[in-house]
Each structure stands twice: as C-alpha cells, then as structure tokens.
CSV table of C-alpha atoms in Angstrom, one decimal:
chain,number,residue,atom,x,y,z
A,1,UNK,CA,129.5,128.9,46.7
A,2,UNK,CA,133.0,127.7,47.6
A,3,UNK,CA,134.9,124.6,46.7
A,4,UNK,CA,137.8,123.2,48.7
A,5,UNK,CA,139.8,120.1,49.2
A,6,UNK,CA,137.9,118.2,51.9
A,7,UNK,CA,139.7,117.2,55.1
A,8,UNK,CA,140.0,113.6,56.2
A,9,UNK,CA,137.0,112.2,57.9
A,10,UNK,CA,138.8,109.8,60.2
A,11,UNK,CA,136.7,107.2,62.0
A,12,UNK,CA,136.0,108.2,65.6
A,13,UNK,CA,136.5,105.6,68.3
A,14,UNK,CA,133.5,104.9,70.4
A,15,UNK,CA,133.9,105.9,74.1
A,16,UNK,CA,132.7,103.8,77.0
A,17,UNK,CA,130.0,105.5,79.1
A,18,UNK,CA,131.2,107.2,82.2
A,19,UNK,CA,130.2,105.2,85.2
A,20,UNK,CA,129.1,106.3,88.7
A,21,UNK,CA,131.5,105.5,91.6
A,22,UNK,CA,131.2,101.9,92.6
A,23,UNK,CA,129.7,100.7,89.4
A,24,UNK,CA,131.7,97.9,87.6
A,25,UNK,CA,132.5,98.3,84.0
A,26,UNK,CA,131.3,95.4,81.8
A,27,UNK,CA,133.0,94.2,78.6
A,28,UNK,CA,131.9,95.9,75.4
A,29,UNK,CA,132.3,94.8,71.9
A,30,UNK,CA,131.4,95.6,68.3
A,31,UNK,CA,128.6,93.7,66.6
A,32,UNK,CA,128.5,92.3,63.1
A,33,UNK,CA,125.7,93.1,60.7
A,34,UNK,CA,124.3,89.6,61.0
A,35,UNK,CA,124.3,89.9,64.8
A,36,UNK,CA,122.6,93.3,64.6
A,37,UNK,CA,119.9,91.9,62.3
A,38,UNK,CA,119.5,88.8,64.5
A,39,UNK,CA,118.9,91.1,67.6
A,40,UNK,CA,116.1,92.8,65.6
A,41,UNK,CA,114.6,89.5,64.7
A,42,UNK,CA,114.6,88.3,68.3
A,43,UNK,CA,113.0,91.6,69.5
A,44,UNK,CA,115.9,93.1,71.3
A,45,UNK,CA,115.8,95.9,68.9
A,46,UNK,CA,112.3,96.8,67.7
A,47,UNK,CA,111.4,98.5,64.4
A,48,UNK,CA,111.4,102.2,65.0
A,49,UNK,CA,113.8,102.2,67.9
A,50,UNK,CA,116.2,105.1,67.6
A,51,UNK,CA,119.4,103.1,66.9
A,52,UNK,CA,121.7,102.6,64.0
A,53,UNK,CA,124.9,100.5,63.5
A,54,UNK,CA,128.1,102.4,62.9
A,55,UNK,CA,131.4,100.6,62.6
A,56,UNK,CA,129.9,97.7,64.6
A,57,UNK,CA,128.7,100.0,67.5
A,58,UNK,CA,124.9,100.2,68.2
A,59,UNK,CA,124.5,104.0,68.4
A,60,UNK,CA,121.6,106.0,69.8
A,61,UNK,CA,120.1,108.4,67.3
A,62,UNK,CA,119.4,112.0,68.4
A,63,UNK,CA,115.9,113.3,68.7
A,64,UNK,CA,114.8,115.4,65.6
A,65,UNK,CA,113.8,119.0,66.3
A,66,UNK,CA,111.3,120.9,64.1
A,67,UNK,CA,114.0,122.7,61.8
A,68,UNK,CA,115.6,119.3,61.2
A,69,UNK,CA,112.3,117.7,60.3
A,70,UNK,CA,111.4,120.6,58.1
A,71,UNK,CA,114.6,120.5,56.2
A,72,UNK,CA,114.2,116.7,55.5
A,73,UNK,CA,110.6,117.2,54.3
A,74,UNK,CA,111.5,120.2,52.1
A,75,UNK,CA,114.4,118.5,50.4
A,76,UNK,CA,112.7,115.2,49.9
A,77,UNK,CA,109.7,116.9,48.2
A,78,UNK,CA,112.0,118.8,45.8
A,79,UNK,CA,114.1,115.8,45.0
A,80,UNK,CA,110.9,113.8,44.1
A,81,UNK,CA,109.9,116.5,41.7
A,82,UNK,CA,113.3,116.6,40.0
A,83,UNK,CA,114.0,112.8,39.8
A,84,UNK,CA,110.6,111.3,38.8
A,85,UNK,CA,110.5,107.5,38.8
A,86,UNK,CA,114.0,106.8,37.6
A,87,UNK,CA,115.5,107.0,41.1
A,88,UNK,CA,114.1,106.3,44.5
A,89,UNK,CA,114.1,109.0,47.3
A,90,UNK,CA,114.1,107.2,50.7
A,91,UNK,CA,113.7,109.1,53.9
A,92,UNK,CA,115.3,107.9,57.2
A,93,UNK,CA,115.7,104.4,55.9
A,94,UNK,CA,118.7,102.1,56.4
A,95,UNK,CA,121.6,101.7,54.0
A,96,UNK,CA,123.5,98.4,54.5
A,97,UNK,CA,127.3,98.7,54.4
A,98,UNK,CA,128.8,95.2,55.0
A,99,UNK,CA,132.5,96.3,54.7
A,100,UNK,CA,132.3,98.3,57.9
A,101,UNK,CA,129.5,96.5,59.8
A,102,UNK,CA,127.4,99.6,59.4
A,103,UNK,CA,123.7,100.2,58.8
A,104,UNK,CA,123.1,103.9,59.2
A,105,UNK,CA,119.8,105.5,58.7
A,106,UNK,CA,120.5,108.7,56.7
A,107,UNK,CA,118.0,111.4,56.5
A,108,UNK,CA,117.6,111.1,52.7
A,109,UNK,CA,119.0,108.6,50.2
A,110,UNK,CA,118.7,108.7,46.5
A,111,UNK,CA,119.0,105.2,45.2
A,112,UNK,CA,118.8,103.6,41.8
A,113,UNK,CA,115.3,102.5,40.8
A,114,UNK,CA,112.9,100.8,40.6
A,115,UNK,CA,111.5,101.0,44.1
A,116,UNK,CA,110.6,97.3,44.2
A,117,UNK,CA,114.4,96.5,44.1
A,118,UNK,CA,114.4,97.2,47.9
A,119,UNK,CA,111.4,95.1,48.9
A,120,UNK,CA,113.6,92.4,50.4
A,121,UNK,CA,116.9,94.3,51.2
A,122,UNK,CA,118.0,97.8,52.0
A,123,UNK,CA,120.2,99.6,49.4
A,124,UNK,CA,123.9,98.9,49.4
A,125,UNK,CA,126.6,101.5,48.6
A,126,UNK,CA,126.8,100.7,44.9
A,127,UNK,CA,123.1,101.4,44.6
A,128,UNK,CA,123.2,104.9,46.3
A,129,UNK,CA,123.9,107.9,44.1
A,130,UNK,CA,123.5,110.7,46.7
A,131,UNK,CA,123.2,110.4,50.5
A,132,UNK,CA,122.1,113.3,52.7
A,133,UNK,CA,122.4,114.0,56.5
A,134,UNK,CA,120.7,117.0,58.0
A,135,UNK,CA,122.9,118.3,60.8
A,136,UNK,CA,122.4,120.4,63.8
A,137,UNK,CA,123.5,118.8,67.1
A,138,UNK,CA,125.0,115.9,65.0
A,139,UNK,CA,127.3,118.1,62.9
A,140,UNK,CA,130.5,116.7,64.3
A,141,UNK,CA,129.4,113.1,63.8
A,142,UNK,CA,128.1,113.8,60.3
A,143,UNK,CA,131.4,115.4,59.3
A,144,UNK,CA,133.5,112.8,61.1
A,145,UNK,CA,132.5,109.3,61.8
A,146,UNK,CA,129.7,109.1,59.2
A,147,UNK,CA,131.7,110.9,56.5
A,148,UNK,CA,134.5,108.4,56.9
A,149,UNK,CA,132.0,105.4,56.7
A,150,UNK,CA,130.4,106.8,53.5
A,151,UNK,CA,133.8,107.7,51.9
A,152,UNK,CA,135.2,104.2,52.6
A,153,UNK,CA,132.0,102.7,51.1
A,154,UNK,CA,132.7,104.8,47.9
A,155,UNK,CA,129.3,106.5,48.1
A,156,UNK,CA,129.7,108.9,45.2
A,157,UNK,CA,128.2,112.1,46.7
A,158,UNK,CA,127.4,113.0,50.3
A,159,UNK,CA,125.5,116.1,51.3
A,160,UNK,CA,125.4,117.7,54.8
A,161,UNK,CA,122.5,120.1,55.2
A,162,UNK,CA,124.3,122.2,57.9
A,163,UNK,CA,121.6,124.0,59.9
A,164,UNK,CA,124.2,125.4,62.3
A,165,UNK,CA,126.0,127.5,59.6
A,166,UNK,CA,123.1,127.6,57.2
A,167,UNK,CA,124.9,126.0,54.3
A,168,UNK,CA,124.8,122.8,52.3
A,169,UNK,CA,128.1,120.9,52.1
A,170,UNK,CA,128.5,118.7,49.1
A,171,UNK,CA,131.3,116.1,49.3
A,172,UNK,CA,132.5,114.3,46.2
A,173,UNK,CA,135.4,112.1,44.9
A,174,UNK,CA,135.5,109.5,47.8
A,175,UNK,CA,138.7,107.8,48.6
A,176,UNK,CA,138.9,104.7,50.8
A,177,UNK,CA,142.0,103.3,52.6
A,178,UNK,CA,143.3,103.8,56.1
A,179,UNK,CA,141.9,107.4,56.3
A,180,UNK,CA,138.9,107.6,54.1
A,181,UNK,CA,138.0,111.0,52.8
A,182,UNK,CA,136.0,112.9,50.2
A,183,UNK,CA,138.6,114.9,48.2
A,184,UNK,CA,136.3,117.7,47.3
A,185,UNK,CA,133.9,119.8,49.3
A,186,UNK,CA,131.7,122.5,47.9
A,187,UNK,CA,129.7,124.8,50.2
A,188,UNK,CA,126.4,126.4,49.1
A,189,UNK,CA,125.0,129.4,51.0
A,190,UNK,CA,121.4,130.5,51.2
A,191,UNK,CA,121.8,132.5,47.9
A,192,UNK,CA,123.2,129.6,45.9
A,193,UNK,CA,121.5,126.7,44.0
A,194,UNK,CA,122.7,123.2,44.6
A,195,UNK,CA,123.1,121.1,41.4
A,196,UNK,CA,121.7,117.6,41.6
A,197,UNK,CA,124.2,115.6,39.5
A,198,UNK,CA,124.0,111.9,38.9
A,199,UNK,CA,126.7,110.0,37.0
A,200,UNK,CA,128.1,113.2,35.7
A,201,UNK,CA,124.8,114.5,34.4
A,202,UNK,CA,123.0,117.4,35.9
A,203,UNK,CA,119.3,116.4,36.6
A,204,UNK,CA,118.2,119.7,38.1
A,205,UNK,CA,119.0,122.3,40.8
A,206,UNK,CA,117.6,123.2,44.2
A,207,UNK,CA,117.7,126.7,45.8
A,208,UNK,CA,119.5,126.2,49.1
A,209,UNK,CA,117.3,128.9,50.7
A,210,UNK,CA,114.3,126.6,50.1
A,211,UNK,CA,115.6,123.9,52.3
A,212,UNK,CA,117.4,125.9,55.0
A,213,UNK,CA,114.6,126.7,57.5
C-alpha cells in the first residue's frame, strides 16, 4: 500500500470526430442536464443505451469485457455484505451532478439509505459516500475527466479498480476550483486490504485480491 499526493485531474476537452475528405463539419455544443433528460423522454436516448453525460457532452460508454464485469460483481457483493441496509449499493446507475451538467453512470456507487430515497431521482453528490469506476481501456478517462468531475462535485471518496496495473486506487480529500483534484491517493496491491471508511468510521475491509480478477 502506498499513499501519495494525488495529481490534478484536469477536465479534458472533448474532441470533434475526424471527418472523411469532403464531409462538412456540423456545429457541436454541450447539453444541459434538462436537455439530456428531455432527449430521453422524447425517445432520442433510450433506457439502456450506452451513453452518459460528462461536462455537457453526450459520451459513448465502452463495452464491458469479462474481467471488468467480474470485478464489478465481486466488489458489489462484498460491499453488500459489509454495509447491510444502512447504505445503498448501486451498480451502473446514474449520479446526477447539476453543477457540471454531468450524469455519469459509475460502475458502483455507495449512497446514503434508505433505497426508497432514489425512487424518483438519482443520487446527487451530497448523497454519495463512495464512488467506484472499474478501469481497463477507460483508465485515462477515469483518472482524468471523471476524476475532475467527481472532485469538483466534492464526492468524498473515489475508487479506481485498476485492472491494467492490478491495483485499487483510493482518492480522498477532494478540492474544487479551477483545477479540481483529490489531494490524497492511496494505492492497494493484490496483497493489501482496502478499508471501507464512511464519515471517518471504518465499516470493514476488502481483500484487494478478491476483486482483481
């Protein structure tokens, strides 16, 4: 286990797609959360479509491979055992972040209970205690654009289950502002146990080896 000062997760500018010769570029713009929800209501975006809203950009989500899916399932099951009914473990469900016109769909979110609180609305940042992304091909985005969104929203703790380097990165102490960051990063290798800490109280621990397929 190693703890370091985390580097800035600066927001990444979205790039226009590269066009074939002779194809005219059309104007592009960011969308507000209200516009994004309205597009869903009108059927332009259907439930289950692989998209999420990041800083106003409708972004295509990467296909999940078997190790990625396994890590999500393994971690969610262990968190359910540790947390009981006090907190809600949500898998690949949206978090609404109005300040940045974002509605990402993290792999796992631990939110304050009861579960019925989210019957009519997705969790907002102040209701999220730990947010988790499992990263393989998405590692650069999870450490960059998404980290900046979560830090700016003051989500208290952010985990990256890094399948590339076989480690779990735990980011804490978020700071907003022009260049939002998490000030502390702790890396857990396969032989370490990751503490599940909520509001300064350790609820339990998970062996990193058990969720790194």
